[in-house]
Short mmCIF file of C-alpha atoms in Angstrom, two decimals:
data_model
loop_
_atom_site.label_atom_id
_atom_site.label_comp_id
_atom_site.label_asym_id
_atom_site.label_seq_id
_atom_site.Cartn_x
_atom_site.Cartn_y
_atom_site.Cartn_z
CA UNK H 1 -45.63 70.37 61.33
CA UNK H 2 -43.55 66.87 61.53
CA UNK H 3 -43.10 66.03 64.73
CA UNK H 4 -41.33 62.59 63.91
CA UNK H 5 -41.07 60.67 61.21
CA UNK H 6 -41.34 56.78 62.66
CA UNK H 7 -42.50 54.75 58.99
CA UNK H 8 -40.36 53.80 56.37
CA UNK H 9 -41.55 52.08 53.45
CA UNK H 10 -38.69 49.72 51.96
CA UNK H 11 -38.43 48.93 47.92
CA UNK H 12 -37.36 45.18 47.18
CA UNK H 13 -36.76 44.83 43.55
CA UNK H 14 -34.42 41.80 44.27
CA UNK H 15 -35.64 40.67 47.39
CA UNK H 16 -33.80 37.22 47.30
CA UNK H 17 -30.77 39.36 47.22
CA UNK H 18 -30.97 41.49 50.25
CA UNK H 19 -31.62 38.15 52.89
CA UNK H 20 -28.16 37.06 52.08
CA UNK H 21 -26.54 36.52 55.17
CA UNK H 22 -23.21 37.67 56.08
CA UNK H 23 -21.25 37.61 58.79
CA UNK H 24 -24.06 36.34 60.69
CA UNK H 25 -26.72 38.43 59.70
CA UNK H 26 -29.03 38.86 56.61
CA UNK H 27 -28.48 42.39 54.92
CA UNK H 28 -31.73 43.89 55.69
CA UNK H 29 -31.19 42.58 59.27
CA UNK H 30 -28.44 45.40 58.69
CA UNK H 31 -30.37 48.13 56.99
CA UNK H 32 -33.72 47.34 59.76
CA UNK H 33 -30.45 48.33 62.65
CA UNK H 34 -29.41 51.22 61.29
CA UNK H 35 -33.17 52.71 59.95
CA UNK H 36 -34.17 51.99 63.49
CA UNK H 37 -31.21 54.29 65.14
CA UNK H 38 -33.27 57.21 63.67
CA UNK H 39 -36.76 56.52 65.71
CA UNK H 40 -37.89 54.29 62.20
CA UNK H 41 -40.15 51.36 63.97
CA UNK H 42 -42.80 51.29 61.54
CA UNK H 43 -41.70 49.33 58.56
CA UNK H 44 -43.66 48.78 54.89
CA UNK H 45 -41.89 46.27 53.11
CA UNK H 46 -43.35 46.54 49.14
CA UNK H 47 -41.60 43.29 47.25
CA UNK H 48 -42.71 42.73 43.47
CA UNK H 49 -42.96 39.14 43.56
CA UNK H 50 -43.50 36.48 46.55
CA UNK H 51 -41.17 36.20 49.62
CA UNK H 52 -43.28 34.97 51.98
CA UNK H 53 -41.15 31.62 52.28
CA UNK H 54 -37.75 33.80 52.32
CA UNK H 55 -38.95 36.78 54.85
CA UNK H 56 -41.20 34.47 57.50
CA UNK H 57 -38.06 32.92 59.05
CA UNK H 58 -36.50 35.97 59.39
CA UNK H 59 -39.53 37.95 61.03
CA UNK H 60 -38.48 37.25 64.60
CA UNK H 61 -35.16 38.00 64.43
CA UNK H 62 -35.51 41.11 62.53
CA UNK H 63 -34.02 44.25 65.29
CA UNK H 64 -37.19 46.37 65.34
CA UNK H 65 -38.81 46.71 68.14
CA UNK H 66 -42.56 48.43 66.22
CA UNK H 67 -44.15 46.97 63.45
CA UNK H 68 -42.97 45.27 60.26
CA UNK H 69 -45.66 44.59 57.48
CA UNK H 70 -45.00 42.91 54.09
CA UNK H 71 -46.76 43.64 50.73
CA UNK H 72 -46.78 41.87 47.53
CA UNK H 73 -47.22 44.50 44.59
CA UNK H 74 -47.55 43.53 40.59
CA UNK H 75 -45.25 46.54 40.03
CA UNK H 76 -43.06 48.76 42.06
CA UNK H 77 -44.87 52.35 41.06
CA UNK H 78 -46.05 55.36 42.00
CA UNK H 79 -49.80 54.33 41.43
CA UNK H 80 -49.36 51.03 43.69
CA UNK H 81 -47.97 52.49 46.41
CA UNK H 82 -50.67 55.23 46.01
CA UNK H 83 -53.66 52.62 46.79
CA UNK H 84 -52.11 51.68 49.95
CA UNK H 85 -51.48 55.43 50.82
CA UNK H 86 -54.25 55.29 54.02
CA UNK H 87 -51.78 52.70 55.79
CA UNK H 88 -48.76 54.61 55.87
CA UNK H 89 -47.94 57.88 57.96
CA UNK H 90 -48.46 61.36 56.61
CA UNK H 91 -45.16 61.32 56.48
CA UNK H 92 -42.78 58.82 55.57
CA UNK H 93 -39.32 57.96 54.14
CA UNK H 94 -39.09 55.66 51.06
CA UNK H 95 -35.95 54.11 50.71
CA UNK H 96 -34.48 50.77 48.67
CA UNK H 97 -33.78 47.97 50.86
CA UNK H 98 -30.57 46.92 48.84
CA UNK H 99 -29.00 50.24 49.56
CA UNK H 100 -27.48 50.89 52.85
CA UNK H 101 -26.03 54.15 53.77
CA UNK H 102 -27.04 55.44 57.84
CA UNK H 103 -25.47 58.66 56.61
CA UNK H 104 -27.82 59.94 54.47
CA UNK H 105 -30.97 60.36 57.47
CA UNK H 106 -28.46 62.99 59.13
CA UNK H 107 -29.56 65.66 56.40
CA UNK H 108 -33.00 65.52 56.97
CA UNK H 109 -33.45 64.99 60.64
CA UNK H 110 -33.79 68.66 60.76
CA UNK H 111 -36.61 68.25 58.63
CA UNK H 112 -38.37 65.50 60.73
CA UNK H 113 -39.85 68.73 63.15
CA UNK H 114 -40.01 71.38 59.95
CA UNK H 115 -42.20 72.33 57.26
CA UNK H 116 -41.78 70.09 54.43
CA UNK H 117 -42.01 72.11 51.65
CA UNK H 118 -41.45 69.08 48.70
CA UNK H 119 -39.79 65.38 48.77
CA UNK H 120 -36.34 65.62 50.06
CA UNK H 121 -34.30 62.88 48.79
CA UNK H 122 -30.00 61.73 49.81
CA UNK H 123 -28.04 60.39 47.62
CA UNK H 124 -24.36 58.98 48.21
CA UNK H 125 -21.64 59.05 46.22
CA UNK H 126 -21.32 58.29 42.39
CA UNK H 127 -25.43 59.65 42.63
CA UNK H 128 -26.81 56.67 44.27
CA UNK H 129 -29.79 56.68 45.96
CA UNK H 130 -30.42 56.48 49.52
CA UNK H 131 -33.22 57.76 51.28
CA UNK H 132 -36.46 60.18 50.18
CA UNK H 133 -38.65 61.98 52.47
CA UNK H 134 -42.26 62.79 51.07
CA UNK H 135 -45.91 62.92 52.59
CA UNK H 136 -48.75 61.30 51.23
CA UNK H 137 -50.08 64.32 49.65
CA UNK H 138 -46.78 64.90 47.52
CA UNK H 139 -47.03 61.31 46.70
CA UNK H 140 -50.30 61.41 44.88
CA UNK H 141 -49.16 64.40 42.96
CA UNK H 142 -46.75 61.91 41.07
CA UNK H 143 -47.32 60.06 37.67
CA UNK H 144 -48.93 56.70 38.92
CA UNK H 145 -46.61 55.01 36.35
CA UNK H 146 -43.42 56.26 37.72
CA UNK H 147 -41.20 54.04 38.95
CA UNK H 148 -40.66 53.81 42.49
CA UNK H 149 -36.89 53.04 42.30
CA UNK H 150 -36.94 56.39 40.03
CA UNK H 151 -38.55 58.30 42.37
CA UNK H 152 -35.57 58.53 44.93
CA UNK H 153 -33.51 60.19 41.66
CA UNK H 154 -36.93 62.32 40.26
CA UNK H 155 -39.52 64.64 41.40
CA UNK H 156 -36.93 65.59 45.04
CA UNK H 157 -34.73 68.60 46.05
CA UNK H 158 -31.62 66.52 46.13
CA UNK H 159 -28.74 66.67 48.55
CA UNK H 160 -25.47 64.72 48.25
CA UNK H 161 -23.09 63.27 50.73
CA UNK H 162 -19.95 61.89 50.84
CA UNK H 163 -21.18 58.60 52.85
CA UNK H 164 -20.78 55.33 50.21
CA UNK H 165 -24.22 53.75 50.01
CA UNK H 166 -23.74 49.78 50.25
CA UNK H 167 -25.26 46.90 48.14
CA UNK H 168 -25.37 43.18 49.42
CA UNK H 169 -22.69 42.76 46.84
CA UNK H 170 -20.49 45.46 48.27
CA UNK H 171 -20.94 45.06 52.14
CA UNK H 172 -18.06 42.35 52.53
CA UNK H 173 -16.04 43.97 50.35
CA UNK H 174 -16.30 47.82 52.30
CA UNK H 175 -15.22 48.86 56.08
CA UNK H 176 -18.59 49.60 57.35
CA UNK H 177 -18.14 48.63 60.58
CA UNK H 178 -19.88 45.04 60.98
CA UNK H 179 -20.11 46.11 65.22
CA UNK H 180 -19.93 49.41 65.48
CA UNK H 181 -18.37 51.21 68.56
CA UNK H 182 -20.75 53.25 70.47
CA UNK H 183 -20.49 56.27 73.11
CA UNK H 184 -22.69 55.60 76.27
CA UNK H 185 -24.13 59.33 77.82
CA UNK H 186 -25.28 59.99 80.94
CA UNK H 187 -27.83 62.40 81.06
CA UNK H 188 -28.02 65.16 83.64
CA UNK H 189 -24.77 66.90 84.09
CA UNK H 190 -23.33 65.52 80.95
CA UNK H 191 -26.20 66.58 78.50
CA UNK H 192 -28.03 69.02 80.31
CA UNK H 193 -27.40 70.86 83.36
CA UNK H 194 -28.08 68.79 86.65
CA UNK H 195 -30.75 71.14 88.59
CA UNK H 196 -31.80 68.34 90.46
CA UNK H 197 -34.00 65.19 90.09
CA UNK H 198 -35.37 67.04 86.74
CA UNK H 199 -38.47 65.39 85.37
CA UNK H 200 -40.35 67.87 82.80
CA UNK H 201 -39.11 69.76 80.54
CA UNK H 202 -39.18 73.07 81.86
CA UNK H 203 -36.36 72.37 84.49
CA UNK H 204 -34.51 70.94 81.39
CA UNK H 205 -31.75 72.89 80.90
CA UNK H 206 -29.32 72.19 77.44
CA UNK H 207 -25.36 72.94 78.11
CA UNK H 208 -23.42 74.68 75.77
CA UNK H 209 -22.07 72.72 73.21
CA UNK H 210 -23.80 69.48 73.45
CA UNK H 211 -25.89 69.55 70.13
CA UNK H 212 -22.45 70.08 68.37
CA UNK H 213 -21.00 67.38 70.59
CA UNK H 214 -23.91 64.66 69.67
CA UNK H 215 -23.43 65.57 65.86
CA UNK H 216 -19.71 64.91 66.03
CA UNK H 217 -20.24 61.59 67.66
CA UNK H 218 -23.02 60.55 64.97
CA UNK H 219 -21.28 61.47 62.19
CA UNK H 220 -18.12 59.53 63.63
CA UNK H 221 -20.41 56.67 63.19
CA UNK H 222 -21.00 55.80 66.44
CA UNK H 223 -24.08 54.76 68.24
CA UNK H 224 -25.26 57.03 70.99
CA UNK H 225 -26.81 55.75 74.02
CA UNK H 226 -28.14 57.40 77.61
CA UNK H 227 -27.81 55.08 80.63
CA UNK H 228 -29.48 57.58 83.81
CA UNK H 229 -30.20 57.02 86.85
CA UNK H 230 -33.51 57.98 87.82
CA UNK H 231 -34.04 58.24 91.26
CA UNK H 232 -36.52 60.96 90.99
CA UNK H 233 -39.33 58.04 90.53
CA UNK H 234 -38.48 55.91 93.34
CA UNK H 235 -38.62 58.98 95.90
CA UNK H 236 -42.31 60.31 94.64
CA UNK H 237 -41.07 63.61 92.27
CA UNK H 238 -42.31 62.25 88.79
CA UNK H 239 -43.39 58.98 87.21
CA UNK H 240 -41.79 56.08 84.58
CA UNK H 241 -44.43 57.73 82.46
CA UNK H 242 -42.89 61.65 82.90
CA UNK H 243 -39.36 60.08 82.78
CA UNK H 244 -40.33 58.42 78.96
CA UNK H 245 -41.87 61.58 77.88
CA UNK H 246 -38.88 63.75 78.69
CA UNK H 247 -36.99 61.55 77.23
CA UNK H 248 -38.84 61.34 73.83
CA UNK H 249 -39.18 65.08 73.75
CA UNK H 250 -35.25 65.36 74.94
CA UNK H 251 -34.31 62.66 71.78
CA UNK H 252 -36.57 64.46 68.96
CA UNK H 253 -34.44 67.72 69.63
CA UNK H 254 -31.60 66.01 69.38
CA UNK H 255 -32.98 64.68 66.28
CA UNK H 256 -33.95 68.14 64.75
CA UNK H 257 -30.61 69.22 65.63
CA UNK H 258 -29.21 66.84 62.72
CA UNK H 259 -27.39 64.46 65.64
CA UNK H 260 -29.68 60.64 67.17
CA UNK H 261 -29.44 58.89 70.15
CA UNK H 262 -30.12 54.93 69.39
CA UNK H 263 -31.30 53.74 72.40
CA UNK H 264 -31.34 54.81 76.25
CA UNK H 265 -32.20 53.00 79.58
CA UNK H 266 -32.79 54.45 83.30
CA UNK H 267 -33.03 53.07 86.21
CA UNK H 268 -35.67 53.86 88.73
CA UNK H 269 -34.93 52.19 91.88
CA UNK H 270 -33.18 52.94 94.73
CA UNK H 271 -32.42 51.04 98.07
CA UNK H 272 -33.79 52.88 100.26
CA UNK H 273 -37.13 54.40 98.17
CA UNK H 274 -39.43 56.22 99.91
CA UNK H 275 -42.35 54.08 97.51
CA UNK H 276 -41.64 50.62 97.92
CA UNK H 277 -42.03 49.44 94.73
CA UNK H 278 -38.94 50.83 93.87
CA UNK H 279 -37.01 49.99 96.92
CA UNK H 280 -34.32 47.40 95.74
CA UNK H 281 -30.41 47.33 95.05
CA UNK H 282 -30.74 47.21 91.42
CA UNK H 283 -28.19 45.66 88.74
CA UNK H 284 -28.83 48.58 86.71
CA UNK H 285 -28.42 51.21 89.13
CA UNK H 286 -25.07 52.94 88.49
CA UNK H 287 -21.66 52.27 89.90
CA UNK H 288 -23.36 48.24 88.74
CA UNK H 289 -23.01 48.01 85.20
CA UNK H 290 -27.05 46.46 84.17
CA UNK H 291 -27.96 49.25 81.80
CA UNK H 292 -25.14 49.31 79.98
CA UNK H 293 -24.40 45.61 79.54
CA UNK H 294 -27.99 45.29 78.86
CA UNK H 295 -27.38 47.75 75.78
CA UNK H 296 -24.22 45.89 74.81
CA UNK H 297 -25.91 42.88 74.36
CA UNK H 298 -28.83 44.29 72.25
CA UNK H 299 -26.86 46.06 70.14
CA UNK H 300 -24.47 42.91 69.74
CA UNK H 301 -21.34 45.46 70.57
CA UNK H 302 -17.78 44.94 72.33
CA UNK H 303 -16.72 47.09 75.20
CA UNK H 304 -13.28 47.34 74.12
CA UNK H 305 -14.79 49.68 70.70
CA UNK H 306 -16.95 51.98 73.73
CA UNK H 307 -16.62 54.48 76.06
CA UNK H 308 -18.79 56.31 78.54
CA UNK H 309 -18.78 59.88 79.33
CA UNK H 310 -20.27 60.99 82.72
CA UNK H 311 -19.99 63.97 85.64
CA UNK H 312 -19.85 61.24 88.02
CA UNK H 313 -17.67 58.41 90.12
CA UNK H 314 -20.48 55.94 89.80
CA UNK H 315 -20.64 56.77 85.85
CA UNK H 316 -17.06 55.48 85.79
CA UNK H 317 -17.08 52.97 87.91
CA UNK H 318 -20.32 51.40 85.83
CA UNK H 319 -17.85 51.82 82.79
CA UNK H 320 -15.35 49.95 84.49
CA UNK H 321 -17.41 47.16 85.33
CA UNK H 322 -18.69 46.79 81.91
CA UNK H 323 -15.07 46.91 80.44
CA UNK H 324 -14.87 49.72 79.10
CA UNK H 325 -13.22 52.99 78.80
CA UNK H 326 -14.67 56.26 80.62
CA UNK H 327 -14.27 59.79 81.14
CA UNK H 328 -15.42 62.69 83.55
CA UNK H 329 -17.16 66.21 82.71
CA UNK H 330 -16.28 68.62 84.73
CA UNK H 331 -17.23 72.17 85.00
CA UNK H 332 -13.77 72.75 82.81
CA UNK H 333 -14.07 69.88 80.59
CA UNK H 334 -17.64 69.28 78.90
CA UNK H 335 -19.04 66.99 76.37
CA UNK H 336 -18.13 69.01 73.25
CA UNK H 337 -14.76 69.16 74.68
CA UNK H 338 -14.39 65.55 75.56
CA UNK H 339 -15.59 64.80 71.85
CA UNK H 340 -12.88 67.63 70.14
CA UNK H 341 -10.35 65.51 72.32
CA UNK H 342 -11.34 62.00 71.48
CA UNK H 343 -13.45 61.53 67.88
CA UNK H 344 -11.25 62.50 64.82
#
């Protein structure tokens, strides 16, 4: 059973050629971002010649917030990759780190908590390849002499999408969308039904619609994000700790669901806290706008391309502050309907 799939191990045949820099930022700067919208934050780079001088510059600036680790290989095949099998995950994604194309991880996020049965591989239009999923076990079962660039063509059930996938030479030329807008969430009410200070899963309650909801978003090629207040820890009822776990569990069902939320932030203080360590007027407790400006800035976006959807006045008026657009769910008007109304 996959219950995630957090490594991705990234081919470099021209390494040289995906640091170019453009509009600010070095291509795999680019491809790191988007990989790391999916839960990927356990990174293999395998290069065929040395980069060392080119990559240790870049290593701090790189968006991942896991582990990045660089490997030198005489050839890019099935049989090198092989003898460094016991560092990677059981199961893993192999992609090429000149190609670019977020679209293609939305077909096998179902996959990442399923059975997989044999390597699953995307490929964009015109056949080009994006993104394999394999285990470690499937991976020995391969020719040690096949290529590794080959594999993400050979030896996969292959699906196709309509998503370009982008080279360093093609980026300035296409409209992928150098800051992409984003939809900021909250969470209870807007996501799943508010029951009340709701800290484990079993008083976790999906609404209707919002799977569908999340997918149309994603595949608009927005970012998702969840900005919650959390008051729940500051007055005793559950922990940082429970809050994260929910969370994770709440974000890999999304995931298996074929939709991803990027990035989320809660806040649990409150002014007048029952445990003092959480007694304060916080900048990120909503109507103030901390969480998401604090998002905004990581993600390098503009509030003019965002909006927030929330159940309540504080959710707006956080919106508001931040500059941006918002809208209210109401027993009437839900997520899915907000997103049939707004996202083409």
């Amino acid at each position: 059973m996959i219950t995630g799939v957090p490594h991705c191990v990234l081919l470099f045949p021209d390494p040289e050629n995906v640091l170019r820099t453009h509009a600010g930022h070095s291509f795999l700067f680019r491809v790191l971002r988007d990989y790391q919208r999916f839960g990927i934050t356990n990174v293999t780079l395998l290069m065929a010649k040395e980069t060392a001088d080119f990559l240790a510059p870049l290593c701090d600036k790189l968006p991942l917030q896991g582990t990045l680790k660089t490997y030198t290989l005489s050839a890019l095949t099935a049989g090198a990759l092989q003898q460094l099998a016991p560092l990677l995950s059981e199961t893993f994604f192999l992609a090429r780190g000149d190609r670019l194309c977020d679209g293609a991880v939305f077909p096998l996020l179902p996959l990442m908590n399923g059975h997989l049965e044999a390597p699953r591989s995307v490929a964009g239009t015109h056949d080009t390849p994006a993104l394999t999923l394999l285990t470690r076990q499937m991976l020995e079962s391969i020719p040690a002499s096949e290529s590794l660039t080959d594999l993400l063509n050979k030896h996969c059930q292959t699906t196709s999408i309509d998503s370009p996938v982008l080279t360093p030479d093609t980026l300035p030329l296409s409209t992928y969308p150098l800051h992409r807008p984003a939809v900021f969430l909250d969470r209870d009410g807007v996501l799943n039904y508010d029951h009340g200070y709701i800290g484990t899963q079993n008083r976790f309650e999906w609404i209707t619609g919002t799977f569908s909801a999340l997918r149309r978003i994603a595949r608009s090629g927005r970012h998702i994000f969840i900005v919650t207040n959390q008051s729940g820890v500051a007055r005793g009822y559950y922990s940082e700790e429970d809050v994260k776990n929910l969370m994770g569990w709440a974000i890999a069902t999304i995931r298996s669901e074929g939709a991803t939320v990027d990035d989320w932030r809660c806040c649990p203080f409150h002014p007048t806290a029952p445990l003092e360590q959480y007694r304060q007027n916080s900048e990120w407790r909503k109507p103030a706008p901390g969480m998401i400006q604090d998002l905004l800035i990581k993600w390098d976006l503009r509030p003019a391309d965002c909006f927030l959807i929330g159940d309540q006045k504080t959710d707006l008026q956080a919106a508001e502050a931040a500059g941006m657009a918002a809208y209210q769910v109401t027993p009437e008007k839900t997520l899915f309907d907000w997103t049939m109304d707004l996202l083409p």
